[in-house]
Coordinates of N, CA and C and ligand atoms in Angstrom, one line a residue:
M1 N -0.1 -0.3 52.9 CA -1.9 0.2 52.9 C -2.4 1.2 51.9
I2 N -3.6 0.2 51.7 CA -4.1 1.4 50.4 C -4.5 2.1 51.1
V3 N -4.8 3.4 49.6 CA -5.8 4.4 49.9 C -6.5 4.7 49.2
V4 N -7.7 4.6 49.5 CA -8.7 5.1 48.2 C -9.6 6.3 48.7
M5 N -9.1 6.7 47.3 CA -9.6 8.2 47.3 C -11.0 7.8 46.0
T6 N -11.5 8.9 47.1 CA -13.0 9.5 46.1 C -12.8 10.0 45.7
T7 N -13.9 9.9 44.2 CA -13.4 11.0 42.9 C -13.4 12.0 43.8
L8 N -14.0 12.9 44.7 CA -13.4 14.6 44.5 C -12.4 14.4 45.4
E9 N -11.9 14.1 45.7 CA -10.4 13.4 46.1 C -8.8 13.5 44.4
R10 N -10.1 12.7 43.9 CA -9.2 12.0 42.9 C -9.5 13.7 42.3
A11 N -10.3 14.3 41.7 CA -10.3 15.1 41.4 C -9.1 16.4 41.8
E12 N -9.1 16.6 43.4 CA -8.7 17.4 43.2 C -6.7 16.9 43.2
A13 N -6.7 16.0 42.9 CA -5.2 14.9 43.1 C -4.9 16.0 41.8
A14 N -5.8 15.6 40.8 CA -5.3 15.9 39.7 C -5.4 17.3 39.8
E15 N -6.4 18.4 40.0 CA -6.2 19.8 40.3 C -5.0 20.6 40.3
R16 N -4.2 19.3 41.6 CA -3.0 19.2 41.8 C -2.0 19.7 41.2
A17 N -2.2 17.8 40.3 CA -0.6 18.1 40.1 C -0.8 18.6 38.6
M18 N -2.1 19.6 38.2 CA -2.7 20.2 37.4 C -1.7 21.7 37.0
S19 N -2.0 21.9 38.6 CA -1.6 23.5 38.0 C -0.3 23.8 39.2
Q20 N 0.2 21.9 39.3 CA 1.9 22.3 39.6 C 2.2 22.1 38.2
E21 N 2.4 21.7 37.0 CA 2.7 21.8 35.3 C 2.1 22.8 35.0
L22 N 1.3 24.2 35.3 CA 1.5 25.3 35.2 C 2.2 26.0 36.0
D23 N 2.9 26.7 35.6 CA 4.1 27.7 36.1 C 3.0 29.4 36.8
R24 N 2.4 29.2 36.6 CA 1.1 30.1 37.6 C 0.4 29.1 38.0
V25 N 0.1 29.6 39.5 CA -1.1 29.2 40.5 C -2.0 30.0 40.0
V26 N -3.8 28.6 39.3 CA -4.7 29.1 39.4 C -5.8 29.2 40.7
V27 N -6.5 30.5 40.8 CA -7.4 30.3 42.0 C -9.0 30.3 41.2
K28 N -9.7 29.3 41.6 CA -11.2 29.4 40.3 C -11.7 30.7 40.6
S29 N -12.3 31.0 40.5 CA -14.1 31.6 40.5 C -14.4 31.4 41.5
V30 N -15.3 31.9 42.5 CA -16.0 30.9 43.6 C -17.7 30.8 42.7
L31 N -18.0 31.5 42.2 CA -18.6 30.6 40.6 C -19.0 29.8 40.4
F32 N -17.5 29.3 40.0 CA -17.4 27.5 39.0 C -17.4 26.7 39.9
T33 N -17.4 27.0 41.2 CA -16.5 26.0 42.1 C -18.1 25.4 43.0
S34 N -18.9 26.8 43.0 CA -19.8 27.1 44.2 C -21.0 25.6 43.6
G35 N -21.4 25.2 44.4 CA -21.8 24.4 45.9 C -21.2 22.5 44.8
E36 N -20.4 21.7 44.4 CA -18.6 21.9 44.5 C -18.4 22.0 45.9
Q37 N -18.5 22.6 46.1 CA -17.5 23.5 47.5 C -18.9 24.3 47.7
D38 N -18.7 24.8 49.8 CA -19.6 25.6 50.2 C -19.3 27.1 50.1
P39 N -20.0 27.5 49.4 CA -19.1 29.3 49.2 C -19.3 29.9 50.4
T40 N -19.8 29.6 52.2 CA -19.4 30.1 53.1 C -18.5 30.2 53.3
K41 N -17.4 29.4 52.9 CA -16.3 28.8 53.6 C -15.1 29.4 53.1
P42 N -13.8 29.4 53.4 CA -13.2 29.9 53.1 C -12.6 29.2 51.3
V43 N -11.9 29.9 50.5 CA -11.7 29.5 49.1 C -10.2 28.4 49.4
P44 N -10.5 27.4 49.1 CA -9.2 26.4 49.0 C -8.3 27.1 48.2
R45 N -6.7 26.8 48.7 CA -6.2 27.2 47.5 C -4.8 26.8 47.3
P46 N -4.5 26.4 46.3 CA -3.6 25.4 46.0 C -2.1 25.9 46.3
P47 N -1.6 25.1 46.9 CA -0.4 25.0 47.7 C 0.5 26.7 46.1
D48 N 1.5 27.3 47.2 CA 1.7 28.7 45.5 C 3.6 27.6 45.4
R49 N 3.8 27.3 46.3 CA 5.4 27.3 46.4 C 6.8 28.5 46.0
G50 N 5.8 28.8 45.8 CA 6.5 31.3 45.7 C 6.6 31.0 44.3
K51 N 5.6 30.4 43.5 CA 5.4 30.5 42.0 C 4.2 31.8 42.1
L52 N 4.3 32.4 41.3 CA 3.1 33.5 40.1 C 2.4 33.2 40.2
Y53 N 0.7 34.3 41.0 CA -0.2 34.1 40.8 C -0.4 34.1 38.4
M54 N -1.9 33.8 38.1 CA -2.1 33.2 37.4 C -3.1 35.0 36.3
M55 N -1.9 36.1 36.1 CA -2.9 37.2 36.0 C -2.7 37.5 34.2
G56 N -2.8 37.2 33.0 CA -2.6 36.7 31.8 C -3.4 35.6 31.1
P57 N -3.1 35.0 30.3 CA -3.6 34.0 29.2 C -3.1 33.1 30.3
D58 N -5.1 31.8 30.0 CA -4.5 30.3 30.6 C -4.1 30.1 29.5
P59 N -2.4 28.9 29.7 CA -2.0 28.1 28.2 C -2.7 27.2 28.2
R60 N -3.7 26.8 28.8 CA -4.5 25.6 28.7 C -5.4 25.9 27.5
L61 N -5.8 27.5 27.3 CA -6.7 27.4 27.1 C -6.1 28.2 24.6
P62 N -7.2 28.0 24.0 CA -6.0 28.9 23.1 C -6.0 29.6 23.3
R63 N -5.4 30.3 22.5 CA -4.8 31.9 22.5 C -5.4 33.0 21.7
M64 N -6.0 33.7 22.0 CA -7.0 34.6 21.5 C -6.4 36.1 20.7
P65 N -6.5 36.1 19.7 CA -5.6 37.1 18.4 C -6.0 38.7 19.6
E66 N -5.0 39.5 19.2 CA -5.5 41.1 20.2 C -6.7 41.4 20.1
K67 N -6.7 42.2 19.1 CA -8.4 41.6 19.2 C -9.5 41.5 18.2
P68 N -10.1 40.1 18.9 CA -10.8 39.3 18.4 C -11.9 39.7 18.2
T69 N -12.6 39.3 17.1 CA -14.5 39.3 16.4 C -15.7 38.0 17.7
L70 N -16.7 38.1 16.8 CA -17.6 37.3 17.5 C -16.8 36.2 16.9
L71 N -16.9 35.8 15.6 CA -15.9 34.6 15.0 C -14.6 33.7 15.7
D72 N -14.4 35.4 16.0 CA -13.6 34.5 16.8 C -13.3 33.8 18.3
F73 N -14.4 34.3 19.1 CA -15.2 34.0 20.3 C -16.0 32.9 19.4
F74 N -16.8 32.3 18.5 CA -17.2 31.6 18.2 C -15.2 30.0 17.9
K75 N -14.7 30.8 17.5 CA -13.0 29.7 17.3 C -13.2 29.0 18.1
Y76 N -12.9 30.2 19.6 CA -11.5 29.6 20.5 C -12.5 29.5 21.6
R77 N -13.4 29.9 21.8 CA -14.4 30.1 23.5 C -15.5 29.4 22.9
F78 N -16.1 29.1 21.9 CA -17.2 28.6 21.8 C -17.6 27.4 21.0
A79 N -16.2 26.3 20.8 CA -16.5 25.8 19.7 C -17.3 24.7 20.6
P80 N -18.1 24.0 19.9 CA -18.0 23.7 18.7 C -19.4 24.8 18.1
A81 N -20.3 24.3 19.2 CA -21.5 25.6 18.7 C -22.4 24.7 17.4
N82 N -22.4 23.4 17.7 CA -22.8 23.2 16.8 C -24.3 23.3 16.9
H83 N -24.8 23.6 18.0 CA -26.5 23.6 18.1 C -26.8 25.1 17.9
L84 N -26.0 25.7 17.7 CA -26.3 27.8 17.6 C -26.4 27.5 16.0
L85 N -24.6 27.1 15.4 CA -25.0 27.3 13.7 C -26.1 26.3 12.9
Q86 N -27.0 25.0 14.0 CA -28.5 24.0 13.0 C -28.8 24.4 13.8
S87 N -29.4 25.7 14.8 CA -30.0 26.6 14.6 C -30.5 27.8 13.4
A88 N -30.1 28.6 13.3 CA -29.7 29.5 12.4 C -28.9 28.9 10.8
R89 N -29.1 28.0 10.7 CA -29.5 28.0 9.8 C -30.9 26.9 8.5
L90 N -31.5 26.3 10.5 CA -32.5 26.4 10.4 C -33.4 27.5 10.1
A91 N -33.8 28.0 10.6 CA -33.9 30.1 10.1 C -34.1 30.8 9.2
Q92 N -32.4 30.2 8.8 CA -31.9 30.7 7.2 C -32.7 29.9 6.2
K93 N -33.0 28.7 6.2 CA -34.0 27.3 5.8 C -35.6 28.2 5.5
S94 N -36.0 28.8 6.4 CA -37.4 29.2 6.5 C -37.4 29.9 5.9
G95 N -37.0 30.3 5.3 CA -36.4 32.3 4.7 C -36.8 32.9 5.6
A96 N -36.4 33.4 6.7 CA -35.9 34.1 8.4 C -35.5 35.1 7.9
S97 N -35.6 36.8 8.0 CA -35.2 38.0 7.9 C -33.5 37.0 8.4
E98 N -32.8 38.5 8.3 CA -31.3 38.0 9.0 C -30.9 38.5 10.5
K99 N -32.4 39.5 11.0 CA -31.8 39.5 12.6 C -32.3 38.3 13.4
I100 N -33.4 37.3 12.4 CA -33.5 37.1 13.2 C -33.0 35.2 13.4
I101 N -31.8 35.4 11.8 CA -30.5 34.6 11.9 C -29.2 35.2 13.1
L102 N -29.1 36.0 12.7 CA -28.5 36.4 13.9 C -28.6 36.0 15.3
A103 N -30.3 35.6 15.7 CA -30.3 36.2 16.7 C -30.5 34.4 17.3
C104 N -31.2 33.6 16.8 CA -30.9 32.5 16.3 C -29.1 31.7 17.0
L105 N -28.4 32.1 16.2 CA -27.5 32.5 16.2 C -25.9 32.5 17.8
L106 N -26.9 33.0 18.0 CA -25.9 33.7 18.8 C -26.8 33.8 20.3
H107 N -28.2 33.0 20.1 CA -29.3 32.8 21.1 C -29.0 32.2 23.0
D108 N -27.6 31.1 22.3 CA -27.4 30.8 23.6 C -25.9 30.6 23.4
I109 N -25.5 31.8 22.8 CA -24.0 31.8 23.3 C -23.5 31.5 25.0
A110 N -24.2 31.8 25.7 CA -24.1 32.3 27.2 C -23.5 31.0 28.1
I111 N -24.7 29.6 27.0 CA -24.4 28.0 27.7 C -22.6 27.8 27.0
A112 N -22.8 28.3 25.6 CA -21.5 27.7 24.9 C -20.3 28.1 25.4
G113 N -20.3 29.2 26.4 CA -18.8 30.2 26.8 C -18.9 31.0 27.8
F114 N -19.9 30.9 28.4 CA -20.3 32.2 29.4 C -20.9 31.8 30.7
I115 N -22.5 31.5 31.5 CA -22.6 31.2 32.2 C -23.8 30.6 32.1
R116 N -23.9 29.5 32.4 CA -26.1 28.4 31.6 C -26.7 29.5 32.4
S117 N -27.0 29.6 33.9 CA -27.9 30.0 34.0 C -28.2 31.5 34.8
D118 N -29.6 31.8 33.7 CA -30.0 32.2 33.6 C -29.3 32.8 32.2
H119 N -29.5 32.3 31.3 CA -28.5 31.9 30.6 C -29.2 33.3 28.9
G120 N -30.3 33.7 28.9 CA -30.9 34.4 28.1 C -30.6 35.9 28.3
Y121 N -30.3 35.7 29.5 CA -30.1 37.6 29.9 C -28.6 37.2 30.0
W122 N -27.8 36.4 30.1 CA -26.3 37.4 30.4 C -26.2 37.2 29.3
G123 N -26.5 36.7 27.9 CA -26.1 35.7 26.5 C -27.1 37.9 26.1
A124 N -28.3 38.0 26.0 CA -28.7 39.5 25.6 C -28.0 40.7 26.2
Q125 N -27.1 40.5 27.6 CA -26.5 41.3 28.3 C -25.2 41.6 27.6
L126 N -24.4 40.6 27.3 CA -23.4 40.6 26.4 C -23.2 41.2 25.6
L127 N -24.5 41.1 24.2 CA -24.8 41.6 23.1 C -25.0 42.8 22.7
E128 N -25.8 43.2 24.0 CA -26.2 45.1 23.7 C -26.0 45.6 23.0
P129 N -23.7 45.9 23.2 CA -24.0 47.0 22.5 C -23.7 46.9 21.0
Y130 N -23.8 45.9 20.8 CA -23.5 45.5 19.4 C -24.0 44.6 18.7
V131 N -25.7 44.9 18.7 CA -27.3 44.3 17.8 C -27.9 45.0 18.3
D132 N -28.9 44.7 17.0 CA -29.8 45.6 17.2 C -30.8 45.1 18.0
E133 N -31.8 45.8 19.3 CA -31.7 46.3 20.8 C -33.0 45.0 20.0
E134 N -34.0 45.1 19.4 CA -34.9 44.0 18.5 C -34.0 42.2 19.0
V135 N -32.5 42.4 18.3 CA -32.2 41.3 18.4 C -31.8 40.5 19.8
S136 N -31.3 41.3 20.4 CA -31.2 41.7 22.3 C -32.0 40.9 23.5
W137 N -33.3 42.1 22.6 CA -34.9 41.8 24.0 C -34.9 40.2 23.2
A138 N -35.1 39.4 22.3 CA -35.3 38.3 21.5 C -34.8 37.1 22.3
I139 N -32.9 37.4 22.4 CA -32.1 36.3 22.6 C -33.1 36.2 24.3
R140 N -33.0 37.6 25.3 CA -33.7 37.4 26.5 C -34.8 36.9 27.3
Y141 N -35.1 37.0 26.0 CA -37.1 37.2 26.5 C -37.4 35.0 26.7
H142 N -36.4 34.8 24.9 CA -36.4 32.7 24.8 C -36.3 32.0 25.6
Q143 N -35.6 32.9 27.0 CA -35.4 31.6 27.5 C -36.8 31.1 28.8
A144 N -37.5 32.4 29.5 CA -38.8 32.2 29.8 C -39.7 31.6 28.4
L145 N -40.3 32.5 26.9 CA -40.6 31.9 25.9 C -40.3 30.0 25.9
R146 N -39.1 29.7 25.8 CA -39.5 27.9 26.2 C -39.7 27.2 26.5
F147 N -40.2 28.0 27.9 CA -41.0 27.3 28.8 C -42.6 27.0 28.5
F148 N -42.4 27.9 27.9 CA -44.2 28.1 27.5 C -44.8 27.7 26.0
A149 N -46.2 27.0 25.5 CA -46.0 26.6 24.2 C -46.9 27.9 23.7
D150 N -46.7 28.2 22.0 CA -47.4 29.0 21.4 C -47.7 28.1 20.5
E151 N -48.9 27.1 20.2 CA -49.2 26.0 19.0 C -49.5 26.6 17.3
S152 N -49.7 28.6 17.4 CA -50.5 29.2 16.9 C -48.9 29.3 15.7
A153 N -48.0 29.4 16.4 CA -46.5 29.7 16.0 C -45.3 28.5 15.5
G154 N -46.1 27.2 16.1 CA -45.7 25.9 15.7 C -44.8 25.6 17.0
Y155 N -44.8 26.0 17.9 CA -44.0 25.7 19.3 C -44.7 24.4 20.4
R156 N -44.1 23.7 20.1 CA -44.5 22.6 21.8 C -43.0 23.1 22.8
Y157 N -44.2 22.8 24.0 CA -43.4 22.4 24.8 C -42.6 21.0 24.5
P158 N -41.2 21.1 24.6 CA -39.9 20.6 24.1 C -40.0 18.9 24.8
D159 N -40.4 17.9 24.8 CA -39.9 16.8 24.7 C -38.9 16.8 25.3
M160 N -37.6 17.1 25.2 CA -36.9 16.9 26.4 C -37.2 18.0 27.5
Y161 N -37.9 18.8 27.3 CA -37.6 19.8 28.8 C -37.9 18.8 30.3
V162 N -38.9 17.6 29.5 CA -39.8 16.5 30.5 C -38.4 15.8 30.2
K163 N -38.1 14.8 29.9 CA -37.1 14.6 30.2 C -36.0 15.5 31.2
L164 N -35.0 16.9 30.7 CA -34.3 16.9 31.7 C -34.7 17.0 32.5
F165 N -36.0 18.3 33.1 CA -36.9 18.7 34.5 C -38.2 17.6 34.9
G166 N -38.7 16.6 34.4 CA -39.1 15.7 35.2 C -40.9 16.5 34.4
P167 N -42.0 15.2 34.8 CA -43.0 16.4 34.2 C -43.9 17.1 34.8
D168 N -43.4 17.2 36.4 CA -44.3 18.5 36.8 C -43.4 19.7 36.8
Y169 N -42.5 19.2 36.3 CA -41.2 21.3 36.2 C -42.2 22.4 35.8
K170 N -42.4 23.3 37.0 CA -42.8 24.5 36.6 C -42.3 26.2 36.8
P171 N -41.7 26.3 35.4 CA -40.8 27.5 35.8 C -41.2 28.8 36.9
E172 N -40.1 29.1 37.5 CA -40.1 29.9 38.7 C -41.4 31.2 38.0
P173 N -41.2 32.4 38.6 CA -42.3 33.3 38.9 C -41.6 34.5 37.9
Y174 N -40.9 34.5 38.6 CA -39.6 35.6 37.9 C -40.0 35.5 35.9
I175 N -40.0 33.9 35.8 CA -39.9 33.5 33.8 C -40.9 33.2 33.7
E176 N -42.8 33.3 35.2 CA -43.9 33.2 33.8 C -43.7 34.7 33.9
R177 N -43.8 35.7 34.9 CA -43.7 37.0 33.8 C -43.4 37.6 33.0
A178 N -41.8 37.2 33.2 CA -40.7 37.8 32.2 C -42.0 37.0 30.6
Y179 N -42.2 35.9 30.3 CA -43.4 34.7 29.2 C -44.2 36.2 28.8
L180 N -45.1 36.9 30.3 CA -46.8 36.9 29.5 C -46.1 39.1 29.5
D181 N -45.1 39.1 30.1 CA -44.5 40.4 29.5 C -44.1 40.2 28.1
A182 N -43.6 39.6 27.3 CA -43.0 39.0 26.4 C -43.8 39.6 25.4
R183 N -45.3 38.5 25.4 CA -46.9 37.8 25.3 C -47.4 39.3 24.3
Q184 N -47.0 40.4 25.5 CA -47.9 42.1 25.4 C -46.9 42.9 24.0
H185 N -46.0 42.3 23.9 CA -44.4 43.0 23.5 C -44.5 42.7 22.3
K186 N -44.1 43.5 21.1 CA -43.7 44.4 19.5 C -43.3 43.5 19.2
W187 N -42.2 42.9 19.9 CA -41.4 41.9 19.5 C -41.7 40.6 20.1
Y188 N -42.4 40.0 20.1 CA -42.5 38.7 20.4 C -42.4 37.6 19.9
M189 N -43.0 38.4 18.6 CA -42.6 37.1 16.8 C -40.6 36.9 17.5
T190 N -40.8 37.7 17.4 CA -38.9 37.7 17.3 C -38.6 36.2 18.3
A191 N -38.6 36.7 19.3 CA -38.2 35.1 20.4 C -38.9 34.7 19.8
R192 N -40.4 34.0 19.9 CA -40.4 33.5 19.6 C -40.1 32.3 18.6
L193 N -39.8 32.9 17.4 CA -38.8 32.7 16.6 C -38.0 31.9 17.2
I194 N -37.1 32.3 17.8 CA -36.0 31.8 17.8 C -36.0 30.1 18.5
C195 N -37.4 30.4 19.7 CA -37.5 29.1 20.5 C -38.0 28.0 19.0
V196 N -38.6 28.3 17.9 CA -39.2 27.7 17.1 C -37.7 27.1 15.8
N197 N -37.0 27.2 16.1 CA -35.7 27.2 15.4 C -34.9 26.3 16.0
D198 N -35.3 26.9 18.4 CA -34.7 26.2 19.1 C -34.6 24.4 18.7
L199 N -34.0 23.3 18.4 CA -34.3 22.2 18.7 C -33.1 21.2 19.0
Y200 N -33.3 20.3 19.4 CA -32.0 19.7 20.1 C -32.0 17.7 19.5
S201 N -33.5 18.4 18.6 CA -33.2 16.7 17.7 C -32.4 17.5 16.0
F202 N -31.4 18.0 16.9 CA -30.9 17.5 14.7 C -30.0 17.1 14.7
D203 N -30.4 16.5 13.6 CA -29.0 15.4 12.8 C -27.4 15.1 12.9
P204 N -27.4 15.2 13.8 CA -26.1 15.2 14.6 C -25.0 14.7 13.4
N205 N -25.3 14.2 12.7 CA -24.2 14.5 10.8 C -24.1 15.6 10.2
V206 N -25.1 16.5 10.6 CA -25.6 17.5 9.9 C -24.4 18.4 10.3
Q207 N -23.0 19.0 9.5 CA -21.9 19.6 9.7 C -22.1 21.1 9.0
V208 N -22.6 22.2 9.8 CA -22.5 23.4 9.9 C -21.3 24.2 9.9
R209 N -21.2 25.1 9.0 CA -20.0 25.6 8.4 C -20.3 26.6 8.8
L210 N -18.9 27.2 10.0 CA -19.2 28.9 11.3 C -19.6 30.1 9.7
E211 N -18.0 29.1 9.1 CA -18.1 31.3 8.0 C -19.4 30.7 7.0
E212 N -20.9 30.5 7.3 CA -21.4 30.4 6.2 C -22.0 31.6 6.7
F213 N -22.4 32.2 7.8 CA -22.8 33.1 8.4 C -22.1 34.6 8.5
T214 N -20.5 34.3 8.1 CA -19.6 35.4 7.8 C -20.6 37.0 7.2
D215 N -21.2 37.1 6.2 CA -21.9 37.9 5.9 C -23.3 38.4 7.0
I216 N -23.8 37.7 7.3 CA -24.4 38.0 7.6 C -24.0 38.7 9.7
V217 N -23.2 38.0 9.8 CA -22.6 38.8 11.4 C -22.4 40.3 11.2
G218 N -21.1 39.9 9.4 CA -20.7 40.9 9.0 C -21.4 42.4 8.7
R219 N -23.0 42.2 8.5 CA -23.9 43.2 8.4 C -24.6 43.5 9.8
N220 N -25.3 42.7 10.3 CA -25.3 42.9 11.4 C -24.7 43.3 13.0
F221 N -23.7 42.6 13.3 CA -22.9 43.1 14.0 C -22.2 44.0 14.2
R222 N -22.0 45.0 15.4 CA -21.2 45.9 15.0 C -19.6 46.1 15.9
Q223 N -18.5 45.1 15.6 CA -17.9 44.6 15.6 C -17.3 45.3 15.9
P224 N -16.1 46.2 17.2 CA -15.2 47.2 17.7 C -14.1 47.4 16.8
K225 N -13.2 47.9 16.2 CA -12.1 47.9 15.8 C -11.6 47.7 16.7
E226 N -11.6 47.5 18.6 CA -10.0 47.3 19.5 C -10.0 45.9 19.3
G227 N -11.6 45.1 19.1 CA -12.4 43.6 19.4 C -12.5 44.3 21.3
L228 N -14.0 42.2 20.7 CA -14.3 42.7 22.4 C -14.1 42.2 23.3
G229 N -13.6 43.3 23.6 CA -13.4 43.1 25.3 C -12.1 44.4 25.2
F230 N -12.2 45.5 24.6 CA -11.3 46.6 24.8 C -11.5 47.5 24.0
D231 N -13.1 47.3 23.9 CA -13.9 49.1 23.5 C -14.1 49.8 24.0
G232 N -14.4 49.6 25.8 CA -15.2 50.1 25.9 C -16.5 50.8 26.7
S233 N -16.8 49.0 25.5 CA -18.4 48.7 26.2 C -19.3 49.3 27.7
P234 N -20.1 49.1 27.6 CA -20.8 48.2 29.5 C -20.3 47.2 29.7
T235 N -20.3 45.8 28.2 CA -19.9 44.3 28.2 C -18.5 44.2 28.4
A236 N -17.8 45.0 27.4 CA -16.1 44.5 27.1 C -15.4 44.2 28.2
H237 N -16.1 44.0 29.5 CA -15.3 42.9 30.3 C -15.8 42.0 30.5
M238 N -16.8 41.4 30.5 CA -17.7 40.5 30.2 C -17.2 38.9 29.1
W239 N -17.0 39.6 28.1 CA -16.0 39.9 27.1 C -14.5 38.8 27.3
R240 N -14.3 40.1 28.2 CA -12.4 39.9 28.4 C -12.5 38.9 29.6
T241 N -13.7 38.9 30.5 CA -13.2 38.0 31.5 C -13.5 36.0 30.7
I242 N -14.0 36.3 29.7 CA -13.8 34.4 28.8 C -13.4 34.4 28.0
I243 N -12.2 35.7 27.7 CA -10.9 35.0 26.9 C -9.6 35.3 28.2
T244 N -9.6 35.9 29.7 CA -9.2 34.7 30.4 C -10.2 35.3 31.4
P245 N -10.7 33.4 31.6 CA -11.7 33.4 33.2 C -10.6 32.4 33.9
T246 N -9.5 32.8 34.1 CA -8.9 32.4 35.5 C -8.0 33.5 36.4
K247 N -7.8 34.6 35.9 CA -6.3 35.4 35.9 C -7.6 35.7 37.6
Y248 N -6.5 35.9 38.3 CA -6.7 36.7 39.7 C -7.3 38.0 39.7
L249 N -7.1 38.5 39.1 CA -7.8 39.4 39.0 C -8.5 40.2 38.6
Ligands
FE2_301 FE1 -31.8 28.6 24.8
FE2_302 FE1 -31.0 26.5 22.6

C-alpha cells in the first residue's frame, strides 16, 4: 500500500522524529503554532514515553553564556541580523547621532528573535529598561511611521510594501492613530530617521560586522551585570524566553 503524506503530515512526522532524538519532550507554545493549529482546540502532545519535559536550554539552540549581553543575543539568537547591521551602518554614514544609530541597530530585534506581529511595540518594550527613552519610543513608533510617507524627510512609501501587502493595503486604525500621535511628538524625527535608514534594497554582498557597533552599544545600552534576563527588570522574562523558548513552564 502506498501511503501519501500531506505536507502537514510530513512536517509532523519530522517533528516526532526530532523530538524522539531529543531526550526531553518539547511542547510548543500556542503562539508558535497558532494559525497552523486551531488555538481553540487542545494542543496536540508529542508522545512522552516516560521522557522528561524540556525545562531548560534547548540542545537544538546555541547555548547562551550565563550572563548574556546584548551582543550575545545578536550572536546566538538574532543572527545574521544583516538588515539591522546595514541600517545602523547607513545611519552612521549619514552622520546620525549615536542614539539614532543604536535605534537603527535595534529597531527590528523583535522580528530577528522574538515576535513579528507588532514588532515595534515588542522591541520597544524589551529594550525600555536599558536604553534612553527616546530610543525605545522611536522603535515603538517606527512600525506605524513606515506606512506613511514624509517626503520632506526623504521617506517614500516602500515599493516593497506594495509587493508584500498589495497596492490597496491600508494600515489598521490603531496604526494610523499611532502615526498621527507621533507626528505631534518632539521625538517624531528620531522615529522617522529609523524609517529613512530602514531599507530593503541593501547590497547582499556588503557584510557589516557586529563588532563595528561594540562601542556605541557600550556607551548607550545599559548592560546589566547579572546578564540580560537575570537582572529583575520588568522585561527580564522576555529575554529569558528568547534564551529558552521551549521551556515547558
Ligand atoms: Fe520594522
Ligand atoms: Fe527594518
